Coordinates of C-alpha atoms in Angstrom, one line a residue:
M1 CA 97.6 75.2 91.1
N2 CA 99.6 73.4 93.8
L3 CA 100.7 76.8 95.2
R4 CA 97.1 77.9 95.3
H5 CA 95.9 74.9 97.2
S6 CA 98.9 75.1 99.5
L7 CA 98.0 78.7 100.4
T8 CA 94.4 77.8 101.0
L9 CA 95.4 74.9 103.3
K10 CA 97.9 77.1 105.1
L11 CA 95.3 79.8 105.8
T12 CA 92.7 77.3 106.8
G13 CA 95.2 75.6 109.1
V14 CA 96.3 78.8 110.7
V15 CA 92.6 79.8 111.4
L16 CA 91.8 76.4 112.7
L17 CA 94.9 76.2 114.9
I18 CA 94.3 79.6 116.4
S19 CA 90.7 78.7 117.0
L20 CA 91.6 75.4 118.7
L21 CA 94.1 77.0 120.9
S22 CA 91.6 79.6 121.9
V23 CA 88.9 77.0 122.6
V24 CA 91.3 74.8 124.7
L25 CA 92.5 77.7 126.8
V26 CA 88.9 78.9 127.3
A27 CA 87.8 75.4 128.2
I28 CA 90.6 75.0 130.7
F29 CA 90.0 78.3 132.4
T30 CA 86.2 77.7 132.3
R31 CA 86.6 74.3 134.0
Y32 CA 89.0 75.7 136.6
A33 CA 86.7 78.6 137.4
T34 CA 83.7 76.2 137.6
V35 CA 85.4 73.7 139.9
S36 CA 86.8 76.5 142.1
A37 CA 83.4 78.2 142.4
F38 CA 81.8 74.8 143.1
D39 CA 84.3 74.0 145.8
R40 CA 83.9 77.4 147.3
M41 CA 80.2 77.0 147.4
L42 CA 80.6 73.6 149.1
L43 CA 83.0 75.2 151.6
E44 CA 80.6 78.0 152.4
Q45 CA 77.8 75.5 152.7
N46 CA 80.0 73.3 155.0
R47 CA 80.8 76.3 157.2
D48 CA 77.2 77.3 157.5
D49 CA 76.3 73.7 158.5
F50 CA 79.1 73.8 161.1
I51 CA 77.9 77.1 162.5
D52 CA 74.4 75.7 162.8
I53 CA 75.6 72.6 164.6
V54 CA 77.8 74.4 167.2
T55 CA 75.2 77.2 167.7
A56 CA 72.5 74.6 168.3
H57 CA 74.7 72.7 170.8
Y58 CA 75.4 75.9 172.7
E59 CA 71.7 76.8 172.7
E60 CA 70.8 73.4 174.0
N61 CA 73.5 73.1 176.7
G62 CA 74.2 76.7 177.6
S63 CA 77.9 76.1 177.2
W64 CA 80.6 74.7 174.9
D65 CA 81.0 71.5 176.9
D66 CA 81.0 68.3 174.8
V67 CA 80.8 70.4 171.6
I68 CA 83.4 68.1 170.0
D69 CA 81.2 65.1 170.5
A70 CA 78.2 67.0 169.1
V71 CA 80.1 67.9 166.0
R72 CA 81.4 64.3 165.5
S73 CA 77.9 62.9 165.9
Q74 CA 76.6 65.2 163.1
T75 CA 79.1 64.1 160.4
K76 CA 80.1 60.7 159.0
D77 CA 83.5 62.0 157.6
P78 CA 85.9 63.3 160.2
Q79 CA 87.6 65.4 157.5
T80 CA 84.4 67.4 156.8
F81 CA 85.0 70.2 159.2
T82 CA 88.8 70.2 159.1
G83 CA 90.3 73.6 159.6
L84 CA 87.4 75.1 161.5
V85 CA 88.1 76.3 165.1
V86 CA 85.6 77.5 167.7
V87 CA 86.8 80.0 170.3
G88 CA 84.7 80.8 173.4
Q89 CA 83.9 84.2 174.9
D90 CA 87.0 84.1 177.0
G91 CA 89.3 83.8 173.9
R92 CA 90.2 80.2 174.4
V93 CA 89.8 77.4 172.0
V94 CA 86.8 75.1 172.8
L95 CA 86.8 73.1 169.5
P96 CA 90.3 72.7 168.0
D97 CA 91.7 71.6 164.7
R98 CA 95.0 69.9 164.0
D99 CA 97.0 73.0 164.6
T100 CA 95.4 74.1 167.9
H101 CA 94.4 72.5 171.2
I102 CA 91.6 73.0 173.7
G103 CA 92.2 75.9 176.0
Q104 CA 94.7 77.6 173.7
S105 CA 94.5 81.4 174.0
I106 CA 93.9 83.3 170.7
P107 CA 95.2 86.8 170.3
G108 CA 92.6 89.6 169.8
R109 CA 93.8 90.6 166.4
Q110 CA 93.3 87.1 165.2
L111 CA 89.8 86.9 166.7
A112 CA 88.9 90.1 164.9
L113 CA 89.5 88.3 161.6
G114 CA 87.1 85.5 162.5
T115 CA 83.3 85.1 162.1
P116 CA 81.2 86.0 165.2
L117 CA 79.0 83.2 166.6
E118 CA 75.8 84.8 168.0
L119 CA 72.7 83.5 169.8
D120 CA 69.7 85.8 170.4
G121 CA 71.9 88.8 169.6
E122 CA 74.6 87.8 172.1
R123 CA 78.1 86.8 171.0
I124 CA 78.8 83.3 172.2
G125 CA 82.1 82.8 170.4
T126 CA 84.2 83.1 167.3
L127 CA 84.7 80.9 164.3
L128 CA 88.2 80.8 162.9
E129 CA 89.0 79.2 159.5
N130 CA 92.6 78.0 159.2
A131 CA 92.6 77.5 155.3
P132 CA 90.2 74.6 155.4
P133 CA 90.4 72.2 152.4
P134 CA 87.4 71.8 150.1
P135 CA 85.0 69.3 151.6
P136 CA 84.7 65.9 149.9
R137 CA 82.3 65.9 147.0
K138 CA 79.2 63.8 147.0
P139 CA 78.4 61.5 144.1
E140 CA 75.8 64.0 142.8
D141 CA 78.4 66.7 142.9
E142 CA 80.8 64.6 140.8
R143 CA 78.0 63.9 138.4
Y144 CA 77.3 67.7 138.1
L145 CA 80.9 68.4 137.3
A146 CA 81.0 65.6 134.8
R147 CA 78.0 67.0 133.0
T148 CA 79.8 70.4 133.0
D149 CA 82.8 68.8 131.4
Q150 CA 80.7 67.1 128.8
A151 CA 79.1 70.5 127.9
L152 CA 82.5 72.1 127.6
I153 CA 83.7 69.3 125.3
L154 CA 80.6 69.6 123.1
A155 CA 81.0 73.4 123.0
A156 CA 84.7 73.1 122.1
G157 CA 83.9 70.6 119.4
G158 CA 81.1 72.8 117.9
V159 CA 83.4 75.8 118.0
S160 CA 86.1 73.8 116.3
V161 CA 83.8 72.7 113.5
L162 CA 82.6 76.3 113.1
A163 CA 86.2 77.5 113.0
L164 CA 87.1 75.0 110.3
L165 CA 84.2 76.1 108.2
L166 CA 85.0 79.8 108.7
G167 CA 88.7 79.1 108.0
V168 CA 87.8 77.4 104.7
L169 CA 85.4 80.1 103.7
S170 CA 87.8 83.0 104.6
S171 CA 90.8 81.4 103.0
R172 CA 88.9 80.7 99.8
T173 CA 87.6 84.3 99.8
L174 CA 91.1 85.7 100.3
T175 CA 92.8 83.4 97.7
R176 CA 90.1 84.1 95.2
S177 CA 91.5 87.5 94.4
L178 CA 95.0 86.0 94.4
R179 CA 93.9 83.3 91.9
E180 CA 92.4 85.9 89.6
L181 CA 95.6 88.0 89.8
T182 CA 97.7 84.9 89.2
A183 CA 95.7 84.0 86.1
A184 CA 95.9 87.6 84.8
T185 CA 99.7 87.8 85.3
Q186 CA 100.1 84.5 83.5
A187 CA 98.0 85.8 80.6
M188 CA 100.2 89.0 80.6
A189 CA 103.3 86.8 80.5
Q190 CA 102.0 85.2 77.3
G191 CA 101.7 88.6 75.7
N192 CA 98.0 89.6 76.4
L193 CA 98.8 92.8 78.3
E194 CA 95.3 94.1 78.7
Q195 CA 94.0 92.2 81.7
M196 CA 91.4 93.4 84.2
V197 CA 90.6 91.7 87.5
P198 CA 87.4 92.4 89.5
V199 CA 87.9 94.6 92.6
R200 CA 85.9 92.8 95.3
S201 CA 86.8 94.9 98.4
N202 CA 88.3 98.1 99.7
D203 CA 91.1 96.5 101.7
E204 CA 94.7 95.8 100.8
L205 CA 93.6 93.1 98.3
G206 CA 91.2 95.6 96.7
Q207 CA 94.0 98.1 96.4
L208 CA 96.3 95.5 94.9
A209 CA 93.6 94.7 92.3
T210 CA 93.1 98.3 91.5
S211 CA 96.8 98.9 91.1
F212 CA 97.1 95.8 88.9
N213 CA 94.3 97.0 86.6
R214 CA 95.9 100.4 86.3
M215 CA 99.3 98.8 85.6
S216 CA 97.7 96.5 83.0
A217 CA 96.0 99.5 81.3
D218 CA 99.2 101.5 81.3
L219 CA 101.2 98.6 79.9
A220 CA 98.6 97.9 77.2
H221 CA 98.6 101.6 76.3
S222 CA 102.4 101.8 76.3
N223 CA 102.6 98.7 74.1
E224 CA 100.2 100.2 71.6
L225 CA 102.2 103.4 71.6
R226 CA 105.4 101.4 71.1
R227 CA 103.9 99.6 68.1
Q228 CA 102.6 102.8 66.6
M229 CA 106.0 104.5 67.2
T230 CA 107.8 101.6 65.6
A231 CA 105.5 101.9 62.5
D232 CA 106.0 105.7 62.4
I233 CA 109.8 105.4 62.7
A234 CA 109.8 102.8 59.9
H235 CA 107.7 105.1 57.7
D236 CA 109.7 108.2 58.4
L237 CA 113.0 106.3 57.7
R238 CA 111.6 104.7 54.6
T239 CA 110.6 107.9 52.9
P240 CA 114.0 109.7 52.7
L241 CA 115.8 106.4 52.2
T242 CA 113.5 105.6 49.2
V243 CA 114.3 109.0 47.7
I244 CA 118.1 108.7 48.2
K245 CA 118.1 105.1 46.9
G246 CA 116.1 106.2 43.8
Y247 CA 118.5 109.1 43.1
T248 CA 121.6 107.0 43.6
E249 CA 120.3 104.2 41.3
A250 CA 119.4 106.7 38.7
L251 CA 122.9 108.3 39.0
R252 CA 124.6 104.9 38.8
D253 CA 122.6 103.8 35.7
G254 CA 123.2 107.2 34.0
D255 CA 119.4 107.9 33.9
L256 CA 119.8 111.1 35.9
P257 CA 122.5 113.8 35.3
P258 CA 124.6 114.7 38.4
T259 CA 123.3 118.2 38.8
Q260 CA 123.4 120.6 41.7
V261 CA 119.6 120.2 42.2
T262 CA 120.0 116.4 42.4
F263 CA 122.7 116.5 45.1
E264 CA 120.8 119.2 47.0
T265 CA 117.7 117.0 47.1
M266 CA 119.7 114.0 48.3
Y267 CA 121.4 116.2 50.9
Q268 CA 118.0 117.4 52.3
E269 CA 116.8 113.8 52.6
A270 CA 119.9 112.8 54.4
Q271 CA 119.4 115.8 56.7
L272 CA 115.9 114.5 57.5
L273 CA 117.4 111.1 58.4
S274 CA 120.0 112.7 60.6
H275 CA 117.4 114.9 62.4
L276 CA 115.2 111.8 63.0
I277 CA 118.1 109.8 64.4
D278 CA 119.2 112.7 66.7
D279 CA 115.6 113.1 68.0
L280 CA 115.4 109.4 68.7
R281 CA 118.7 109.5 70.5
V282 CA 117.6 112.5 72.7
L283 CA 114.4 110.7 73.6
S284 CA 116.2 107.4 74.5
L285 CA 118.7 109.2 76.7
A286 CA 115.9 111.1 78.4
D287 CA 113.9 107.9 79.0
A288 CA 117.0 106.3 80.5
G289 CA 117.7 109.3 82.7
E290 CA 121.2 109.6 81.0
L291 CA 120.6 112.9 79.2
T292 CA 123.6 115.2 79.9
L293 CA 122.7 118.8 81.0
N294 CA 125.2 121.6 81.2
R295 CA 123.2 123.7 83.6
R296 CA 124.0 127.3 84.5
A297 CA 122.2 130.3 85.6
T298 CA 120.7 131.9 82.5
A299 CA 118.6 135.0 82.0
P300 CA 115.2 134.2 80.4
Q301 CA 115.8 137.2 78.1
E302 CA 118.8 135.4 76.6
L303 CA 116.8 132.2 75.9
L304 CA 114.0 134.0 74.3
S305 CA 116.2 136.2 72.2
Q306 CA 118.2 133.2 70.8
A307 CA 115.0 131.3 69.9
Q308 CA 113.6 134.5 68.3
A309 CA 116.7 135.1 66.3
A310 CA 116.6 131.5 64.9
Y311 CA 113.0 131.9 63.5
L312 CA 112.8 135.6 62.8
P313 CA 113.6 135.3 59.1
Q314 CA 110.9 132.6 58.7
A315 CA 108.4 134.7 60.6
R316 CA 109.0 137.7 58.4
E317 CA 108.7 135.6 55.3
A318 CA 105.3 134.3 56.6
D319 CA 104.2 137.8 57.6
V320 CA 103.9 136.7 61.3
A321 CA 105.0 139.0 64.1
L322 CA 107.5 137.3 66.5
V323 CA 107.8 139.4 69.6
I324 CA 109.1 139.2 73.2
E325 CA 107.2 140.4 76.2
L326 CA 109.3 140.2 79.3
D327 CA 108.5 141.3 82.9
E328 CA 111.0 143.4 84.7
A329 CA 113.5 141.8 87.0
V330 CA 112.8 138.2 86.1
P331 CA 115.3 136.0 87.9
D332 CA 117.7 133.7 86.1
V333 CA 116.8 130.0 85.5
S334 CA 119.0 127.0 86.1
V335 CA 119.1 125.3 82.7
D336 CA 121.2 124.0 79.9
P337 CA 120.9 127.0 77.5
E338 CA 121.4 124.9 74.3
R339 CA 118.7 122.4 75.3
M340 CA 116.2 124.9 76.5
V341 CA 116.6 127.1 73.3
R342 CA 115.9 123.9 71.3
V343 CA 112.6 123.5 73.3
L344 CA 111.6 127.1 72.5
E345 CA 112.5 126.7 68.9
N346 CA 110.3 123.5 68.6
L347 CA 107.4 125.5 70.1
I348 CA 108.0 128.5 67.8
G349 CA 108.4 126.3 64.7
N350 CA 105.1 124.5 65.6
A351 CA 103.4 127.9 66.1
L352 CA 104.6 129.2 62.7
R353 CA 103.0 126.3 60.9
Y354 CA 99.6 127.0 62.3
T355 CA 99.6 130.8 62.4
A356 CA 98.3 132.6 59.3
A357 CA 99.8 135.7 57.7
G358 CA 99.1 138.8 59.8
G359 CA 99.2 136.8 63.0
Q360 CA 101.5 137.0 66.0
I361 CA 103.7 134.8 68.1
T362 CA 104.5 136.1 71.6
L363 CA 107.4 134.9 73.7
G364 CA 107.1 135.7 77.4
A365 CA 108.7 135.3 80.7
C366 CA 107.5 136.1 84.2
T367 CA 107.8 134.9 87.8
H368 CA 105.6 132.0 88.9
E369 CA 104.8 130.5 92.3
A370 CA 106.8 127.3 91.3
G371 CA 109.7 129.1 89.6
I372 CA 110.0 131.0 86.3
L373 CA 107.3 130.8 83.6
L374 CA 108.3 130.9 79.9
S375 CA 105.4 131.0 77.4
V376 CA 104.9 130.7 73.7
C377 CA 101.6 132.1 72.6
D378 CA 100.2 132.3 69.0
T379 CA 97.1 133.5 67.3
G380 CA 96.9 130.5 65.0
S381 CA 94.2 128.0 64.2
G382 CA 94.3 126.3 67.6
I383 CA 94.2 122.6 68.6
P384 CA 91.0 120.6 68.6
P385 CA 89.9 119.4 72.1
E386 CA 90.2 115.7 71.0
D387 CA 93.8 116.2 70.0
L388 CA 94.9 118.3 73.0
P389 CA 95.5 115.3 75.5
H390 CA 97.8 113.7 72.9
I391 CA 99.8 116.7 71.8
F392 CA 103.0 115.5 73.5
D393 CA 102.7 111.9 72.3
R394 CA 105.5 110.7 70.1
F395 CA 104.7 110.8 66.4
Y396 CA 101.2 112.1 67.1
R397 CA 99.9 114.4 64.3
G398 CA 96.5 115.9 64.8
D399 CA 96.5 117.0 61.2
A400 CA 96.4 113.8 59.3
A401 CA 97.1 115.6 56.0
R402 CA 100.5 116.9 57.3
Q403 CA 103.1 114.2 56.6
A404 CA 106.8 114.0 57.4
D405 CA 107.6 115.9 54.2
D406 CA 107.3 119.1 56.0
G407 CA 110.7 118.5 57.6
E408 CA 109.3 117.4 61.0
S409 CA 109.7 113.9 62.5
G410 CA 106.6 114.2 64.7
L411 CA 108.9 114.1 67.8
G412 CA 109.3 117.9 68.4
L413 CA 106.8 118.3 71.2
A414 CA 107.7 114.9 72.8
I415 CA 111.3 116.0 72.9
A416 CA 110.3 119.4 74.3
K417 CA 108.4 117.7 77.1
S418 CA 111.3 115.3 77.9
L419 CA 113.9 118.1 78.0
V420 CA 111.7 120.3 80.2
E421 CA 111.1 117.4 82.7
A422 CA 114.8 116.6 82.6
H423 CA 115.3 120.1 84.0
G424 CA 112.8 119.4 86.8
G425 CA 110.2 121.6 85.1
T426 CA 106.7 121.2 83.7
I427 CA 105.2 122.0 80.3
A428 CA 101.5 122.5 79.6
V429 CA 99.3 123.6 76.7
S430 CA 96.0 125.3 76.4
S431 CA 94.2 126.1 73.1
T432 CA 91.0 127.4 71.6
V433 CA 90.1 126.5 68.1
G434 CA 90.2 129.6 65.9
Q435 CA 91.9 131.7 68.5
G436 CA 95.3 130.3 69.1
T437 CA 97.5 128.1 71.4
R438 CA 99.5 128.8 74.5
F439 CA 102.4 126.7 75.8
E440 CA 103.7 127.3 79.3
I441 CA 107.0 126.1 80.7
V442 CA 107.7 126.4 84.4
L443 CA 111.4 126.1 85.3
P444 CA 113.2 126.2 88.7
E445 CA 114.8 129.5 89.6
A446 CA 118.6 129.6 89.7
W447 CA 119.9 130.1 93.3
G448 CA 123.2 131.9 93.8

């Protein structure tokens, strides 16, 4: 909670600080611009008054004589017209400032920069401005600027209050999603993995919430699969162990004679345990990315032939045709032959269990845009649509009536998927109930 409040205060403080700095800078520049414009207005007004005074004097006297006295008589402050110089028609100063004197000759290029003084359309002189300072302000001018300063202060205060309110609102809005995510992660840490937070926007926080929801759903699903897998492992281990334990107790107590059939049954149950342990070890290595692959360039024909040879006797006994259909000049694949043959054998064994007598299992190989395509296609009973998305899940059995006593651990297709993906390939399945199932494996082509 302290962290949450700290973040809210920090965000509010940052927004407020930025707003205050912006307001202060705007106020400073605004006042500077206002004062400068006001002084420039006074300066222009002062210059216009000066021009009116000297022009009226010339009109009254017909010359520039005594113009200095005329100007002095029109102003109470001797600094009012500082920096203003009047030059007569002959180019000589008639009304000087501190830097000039009466009768001083002014160059023509400097006169060209001045303001012409005209009377009845005739040029009577030139006004030069030698960087005059702003004229002194009147009391009413000062009051006007004071009111302007007050308006700026009130505006700055209002904007600051508004910035504070917006800062609090925005920070609470931003931290709301974070608070919800924090509460959800704390609940997950206590073991409640299935947590969902509302997605309130499409920005980065919304993307974070969406990713969190997806992660939570995946974790909850994975946890459920882990629990189910643990229960399935315990069940599959318990069945053969119960049989072996029962036989050994009976042999120990003398209730069961040590016949060949007895030892054969115990051996088969031990084999089931061994296969299950081997399957679990392969899956754990694949999950950890530590599965060792002895890859080499291998012809698809070789892989299909080995898998066919392993199941050909069972196929003949079940009256199921097991054939190979191979395109011409199919390139080699880069695989661990032993591992990949095991994948094909898993698929063939699975197909045999669901293909009735008189059916057919076809092993194929052809080129594919992503590499080499290996396929196992049967004419069996097919897979129901509701089971198809879970066909590669560990210990998943679509047929609830089929138990582990068929010699399978329920890991065959999961192992097949892990081995194919370890080779950098993909495996997919398509099926139609009553017509059959097709598994497709895409593997990278071997490069010489």
